[in-house]
Coordinates of C-alpha atoms (C1' of nucleotides) in Angstrom, one line a residue:
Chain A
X1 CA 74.7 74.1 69.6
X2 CA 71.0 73.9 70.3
X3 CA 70.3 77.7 71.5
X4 CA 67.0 76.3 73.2
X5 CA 66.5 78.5 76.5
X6 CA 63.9 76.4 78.2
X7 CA 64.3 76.1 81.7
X8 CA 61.0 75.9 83.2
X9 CA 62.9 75.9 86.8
X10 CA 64.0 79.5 86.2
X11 CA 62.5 83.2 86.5
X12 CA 63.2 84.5 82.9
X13 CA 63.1 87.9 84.8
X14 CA 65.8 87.5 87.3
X15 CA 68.0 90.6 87.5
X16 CA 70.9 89.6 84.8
X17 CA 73.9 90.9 87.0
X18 CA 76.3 88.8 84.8
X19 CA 76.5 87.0 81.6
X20 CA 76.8 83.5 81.4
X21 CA 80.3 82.4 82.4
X22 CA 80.7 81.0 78.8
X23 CA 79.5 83.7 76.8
X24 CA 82.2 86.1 77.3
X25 CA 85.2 86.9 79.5
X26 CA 83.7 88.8 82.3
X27 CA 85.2 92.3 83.3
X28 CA 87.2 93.0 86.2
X29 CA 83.6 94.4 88.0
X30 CA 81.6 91.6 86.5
X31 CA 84.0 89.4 88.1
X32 CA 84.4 91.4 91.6
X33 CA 80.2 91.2 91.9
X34 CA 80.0 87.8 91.3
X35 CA 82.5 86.2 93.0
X36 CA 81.1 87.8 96.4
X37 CA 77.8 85.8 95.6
X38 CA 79.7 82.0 95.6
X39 CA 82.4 82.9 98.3
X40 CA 79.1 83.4 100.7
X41 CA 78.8 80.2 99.8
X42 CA 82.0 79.1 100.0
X43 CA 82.0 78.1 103.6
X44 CA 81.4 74.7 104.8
X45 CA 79.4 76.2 107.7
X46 CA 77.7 78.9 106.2
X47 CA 76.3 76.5 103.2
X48 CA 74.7 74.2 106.0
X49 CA 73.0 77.5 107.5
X50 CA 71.6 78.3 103.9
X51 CA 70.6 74.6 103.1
X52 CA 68.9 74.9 106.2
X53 CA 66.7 77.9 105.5
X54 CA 66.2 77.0 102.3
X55 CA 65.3 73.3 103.1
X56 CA 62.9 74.4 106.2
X57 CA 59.1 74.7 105.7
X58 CA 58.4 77.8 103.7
X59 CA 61.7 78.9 102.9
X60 CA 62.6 80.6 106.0
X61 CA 63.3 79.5 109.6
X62 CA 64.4 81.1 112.8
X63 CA 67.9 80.8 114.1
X64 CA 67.3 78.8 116.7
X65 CA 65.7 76.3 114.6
X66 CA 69.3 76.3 112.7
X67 CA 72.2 76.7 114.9
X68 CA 72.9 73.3 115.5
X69 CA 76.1 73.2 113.2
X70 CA 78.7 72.9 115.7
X71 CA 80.2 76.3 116.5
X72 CA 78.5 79.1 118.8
X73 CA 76.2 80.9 118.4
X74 CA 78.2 83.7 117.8
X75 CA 79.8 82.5 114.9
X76 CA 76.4 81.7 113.8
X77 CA 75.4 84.8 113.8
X78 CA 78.2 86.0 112.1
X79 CA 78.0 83.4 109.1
X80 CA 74.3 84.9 109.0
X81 CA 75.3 88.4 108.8
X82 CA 77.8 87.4 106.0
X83 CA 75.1 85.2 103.7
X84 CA 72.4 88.5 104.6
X85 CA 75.6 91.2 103.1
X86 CA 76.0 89.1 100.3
X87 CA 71.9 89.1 99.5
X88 CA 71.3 85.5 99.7
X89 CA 69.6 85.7 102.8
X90 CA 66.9 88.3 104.2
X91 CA 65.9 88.6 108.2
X92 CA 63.0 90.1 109.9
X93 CA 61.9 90.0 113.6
X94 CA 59.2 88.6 114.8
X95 CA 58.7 88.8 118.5
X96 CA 61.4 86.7 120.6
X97 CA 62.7 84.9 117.7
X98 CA 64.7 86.1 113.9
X99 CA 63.4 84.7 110.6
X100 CA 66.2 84.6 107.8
X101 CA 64.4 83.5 104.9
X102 CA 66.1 82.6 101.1
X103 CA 66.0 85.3 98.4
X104 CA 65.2 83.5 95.6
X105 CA 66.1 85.9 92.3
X106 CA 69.5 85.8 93.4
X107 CA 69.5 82.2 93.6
X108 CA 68.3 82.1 90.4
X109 CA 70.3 84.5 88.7
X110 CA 73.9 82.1 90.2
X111 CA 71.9 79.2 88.6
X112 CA 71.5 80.5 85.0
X113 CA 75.4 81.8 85.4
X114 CA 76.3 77.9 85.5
X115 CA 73.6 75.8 83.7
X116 CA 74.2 78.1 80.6
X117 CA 77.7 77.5 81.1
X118 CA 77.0 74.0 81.3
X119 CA 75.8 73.3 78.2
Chain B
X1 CA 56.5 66.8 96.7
X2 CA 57.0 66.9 92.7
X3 CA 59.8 64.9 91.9
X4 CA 59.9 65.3 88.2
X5 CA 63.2 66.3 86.8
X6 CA 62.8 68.1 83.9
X7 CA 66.1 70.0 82.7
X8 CA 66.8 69.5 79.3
X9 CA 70.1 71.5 79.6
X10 CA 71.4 69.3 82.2
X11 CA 73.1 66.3 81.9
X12 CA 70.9 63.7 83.7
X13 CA 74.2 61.5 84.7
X14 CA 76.0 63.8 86.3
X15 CA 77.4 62.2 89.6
X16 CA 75.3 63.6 92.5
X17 CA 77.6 65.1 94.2
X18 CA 75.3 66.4 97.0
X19 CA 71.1 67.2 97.0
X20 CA 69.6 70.7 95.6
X21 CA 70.4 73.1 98.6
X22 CA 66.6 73.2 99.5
X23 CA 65.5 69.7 99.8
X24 CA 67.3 68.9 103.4
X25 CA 69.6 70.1 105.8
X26 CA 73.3 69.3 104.0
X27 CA 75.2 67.1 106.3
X28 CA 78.8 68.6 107.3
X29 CA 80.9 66.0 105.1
X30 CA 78.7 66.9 102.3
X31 CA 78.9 70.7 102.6
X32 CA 82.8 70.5 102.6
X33 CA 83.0 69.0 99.3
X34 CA 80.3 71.3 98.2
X35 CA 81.9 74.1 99.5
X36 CA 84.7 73.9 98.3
X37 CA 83.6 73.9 94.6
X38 CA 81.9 77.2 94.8
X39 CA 85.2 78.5 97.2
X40 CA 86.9 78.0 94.1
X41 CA 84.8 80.3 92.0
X42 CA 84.6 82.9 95.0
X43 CA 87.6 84.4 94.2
X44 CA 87.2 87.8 91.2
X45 CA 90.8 86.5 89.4
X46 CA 89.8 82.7 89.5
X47 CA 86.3 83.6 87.9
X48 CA 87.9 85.6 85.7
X49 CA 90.1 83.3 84.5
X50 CA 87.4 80.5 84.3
X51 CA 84.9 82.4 82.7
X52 CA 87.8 83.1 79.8
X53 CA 88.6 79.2 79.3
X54 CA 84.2 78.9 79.4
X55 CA 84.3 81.1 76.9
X56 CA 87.1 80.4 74.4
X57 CA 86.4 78.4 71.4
X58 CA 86.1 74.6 71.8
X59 CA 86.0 75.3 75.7
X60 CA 90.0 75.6 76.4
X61 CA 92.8 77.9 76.2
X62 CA 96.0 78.1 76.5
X63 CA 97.5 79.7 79.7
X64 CA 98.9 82.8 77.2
X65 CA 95.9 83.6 76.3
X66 CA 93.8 84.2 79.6
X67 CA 96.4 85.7 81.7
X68 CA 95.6 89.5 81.3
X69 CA 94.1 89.7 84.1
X70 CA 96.2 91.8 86.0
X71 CA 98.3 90.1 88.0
X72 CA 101.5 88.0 87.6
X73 CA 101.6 85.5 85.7
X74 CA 102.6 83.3 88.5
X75 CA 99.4 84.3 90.4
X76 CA 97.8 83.1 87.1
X77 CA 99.5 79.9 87.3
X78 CA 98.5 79.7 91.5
X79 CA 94.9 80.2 90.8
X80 CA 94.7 77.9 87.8
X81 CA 96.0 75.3 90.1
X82 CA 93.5 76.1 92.6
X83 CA 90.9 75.4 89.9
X84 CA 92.3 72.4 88.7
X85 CA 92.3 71.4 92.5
X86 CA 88.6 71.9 92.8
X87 CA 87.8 69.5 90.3
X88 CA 86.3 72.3 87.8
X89 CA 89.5 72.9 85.0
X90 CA 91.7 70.1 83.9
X91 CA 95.1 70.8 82.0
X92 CA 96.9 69.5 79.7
X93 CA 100.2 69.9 77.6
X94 CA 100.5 70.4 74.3
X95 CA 103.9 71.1 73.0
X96 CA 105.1 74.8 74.5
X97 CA 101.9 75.7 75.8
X98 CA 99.4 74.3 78.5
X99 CA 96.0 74.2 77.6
X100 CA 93.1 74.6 80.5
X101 CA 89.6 73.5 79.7
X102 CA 86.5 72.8 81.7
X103 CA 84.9 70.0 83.1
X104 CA 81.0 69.8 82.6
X105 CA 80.0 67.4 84.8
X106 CA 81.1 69.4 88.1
X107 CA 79.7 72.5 86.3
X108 CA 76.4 71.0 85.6
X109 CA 76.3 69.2 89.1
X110 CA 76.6 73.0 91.0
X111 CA 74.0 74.4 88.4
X112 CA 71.9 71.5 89.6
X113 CA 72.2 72.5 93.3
X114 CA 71.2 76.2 92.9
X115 CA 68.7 75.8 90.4
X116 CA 66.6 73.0 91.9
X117 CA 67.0 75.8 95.1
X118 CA 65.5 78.5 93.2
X119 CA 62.4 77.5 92.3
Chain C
dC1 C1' 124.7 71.6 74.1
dA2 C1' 123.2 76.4 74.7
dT3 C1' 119.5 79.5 74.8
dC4 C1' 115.1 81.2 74.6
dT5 C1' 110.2 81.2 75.8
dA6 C1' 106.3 79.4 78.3
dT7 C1' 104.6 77.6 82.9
dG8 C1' 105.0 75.9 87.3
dT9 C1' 107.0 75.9 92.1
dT10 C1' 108.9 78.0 96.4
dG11 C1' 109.3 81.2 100.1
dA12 C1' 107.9 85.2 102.2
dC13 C1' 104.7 88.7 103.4
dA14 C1' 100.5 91.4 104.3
dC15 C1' 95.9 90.9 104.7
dA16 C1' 91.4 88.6 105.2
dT17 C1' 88.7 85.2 107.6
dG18 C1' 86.8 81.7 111.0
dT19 C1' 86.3 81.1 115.6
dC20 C1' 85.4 81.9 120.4
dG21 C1' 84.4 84.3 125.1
dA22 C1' 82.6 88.2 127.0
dA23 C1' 79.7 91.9 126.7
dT24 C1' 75.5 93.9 124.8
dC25 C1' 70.9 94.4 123.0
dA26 C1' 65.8 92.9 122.4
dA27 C1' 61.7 90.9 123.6
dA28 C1' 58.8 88.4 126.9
dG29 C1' 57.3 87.1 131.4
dC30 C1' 57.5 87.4 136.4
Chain D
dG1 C1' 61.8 97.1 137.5
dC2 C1' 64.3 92.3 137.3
dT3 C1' 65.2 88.0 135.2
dT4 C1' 65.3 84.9 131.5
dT5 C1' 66.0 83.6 126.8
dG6 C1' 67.3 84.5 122.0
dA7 C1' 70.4 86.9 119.1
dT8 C1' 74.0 90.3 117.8
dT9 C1' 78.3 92.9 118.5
dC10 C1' 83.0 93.4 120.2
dG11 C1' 87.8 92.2 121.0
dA12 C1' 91.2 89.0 120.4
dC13 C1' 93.6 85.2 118.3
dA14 C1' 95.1 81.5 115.1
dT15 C1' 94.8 80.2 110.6
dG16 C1' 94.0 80.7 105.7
dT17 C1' 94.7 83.2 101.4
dG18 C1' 96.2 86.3 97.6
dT19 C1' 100.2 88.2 95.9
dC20 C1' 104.8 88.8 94.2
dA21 C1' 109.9 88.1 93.4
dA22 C1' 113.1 84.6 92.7
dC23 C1' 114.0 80.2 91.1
dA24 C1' 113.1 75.9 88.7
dT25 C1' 111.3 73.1 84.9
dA26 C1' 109.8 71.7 80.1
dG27 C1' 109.9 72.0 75.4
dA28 C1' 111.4 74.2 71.0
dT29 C1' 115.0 76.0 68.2
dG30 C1' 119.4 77.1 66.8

DNA sequence: CATCTATGTTGACACATGTCGAATCAAAGC
DNA sequence: GCTTTGATTCGACATGTGTCAACATAGATG
């Protein structure tokens, strides 16, 4: 059981909202908190929006530069509002258009909950 | 674009699934399977119940021993299913008892996709 | 074989969720 | 102001999902 933490990849000061999923049963709240955090991303739609922002030039993109996944705009929107709730996304306004950018501690916090459990 | 892959955690095998969330756009065929993994662990009873199979000794348990988590024991035995399903428990029977454990690969795989995202 | 214990399956129900069309808001340009 | 374009909100609907009680199954033990 090498105990090595070195993960270059990873912020070592990420917020630590749970403990690794195979460190310890978590509670009832651990469980509540964390589980909003993957369903966001439990959507076949709404993980094509977030691959988008992530995957566009400087981590963020405008919604018109990501709405092409095959429902309306509408639904877009509400897929947004869902990923923004759940704090994997941030938006700002810039003039005509809406940036949604990716908020990366978070990110990082889900990652450490499976690579350590990975091990 | 640095391509150099260094996670010493992470299995370097594990079957690529689908790119880290941030290098491109994931098509929809790959953000269904995708999905569908981290739908699985978007539920609080589900992570629950993983997270106490990740954690038991020797990475499995029997179905008697993770099912206090507050709901009947044939929920227990729905959700289980639903894991098992999404690729990320497998089961098997030993004698009265069914014992769950994890599956690495898949686990590593998702770790892969967020963490690669988070940098 | 009968019975007990441990799990899984089925059917039913309330509730959450994804989706869309229509209406609304916000900024820019005429 | 009025119109146009981008984006969100609202209302409604169909579908999916979590839950439980009841029943079914598998193995052990008498």
């Amino acid at each position: 059981m090498s105990n090595s933490r070195a993960l270059p990849l990873l912020d070592p000061d990420v917020q630590p909202c749970c403990p690794p999923l195979n460190e310890r049963p978590l509670t009832a709240e651990e469980a509540v908190r964390t589980a909003a955090m993957f369903k966001a991303l439990g959507d076949p739609v709404r993980l094509r929006l977030f691959s988008a922002v992530a995957s566009h030039e400087g981590g963020e993109a405008c919604v018109c530069d990501i709405s092409d996944v095959g429902v309306s705009q509408p639904t877009v929107s509400h897929h947004l509002k869902k990923l923004k709730d759940a704090g994997l996304l941030a938006s700002e306004r810039r003039g005509t258009w809406v940036y949604y950018r990716v908020e990366p501690s978070v990110l990082a916090a889900m990652g450490q909950l499976l690579t350590s459990a990975a091990r």
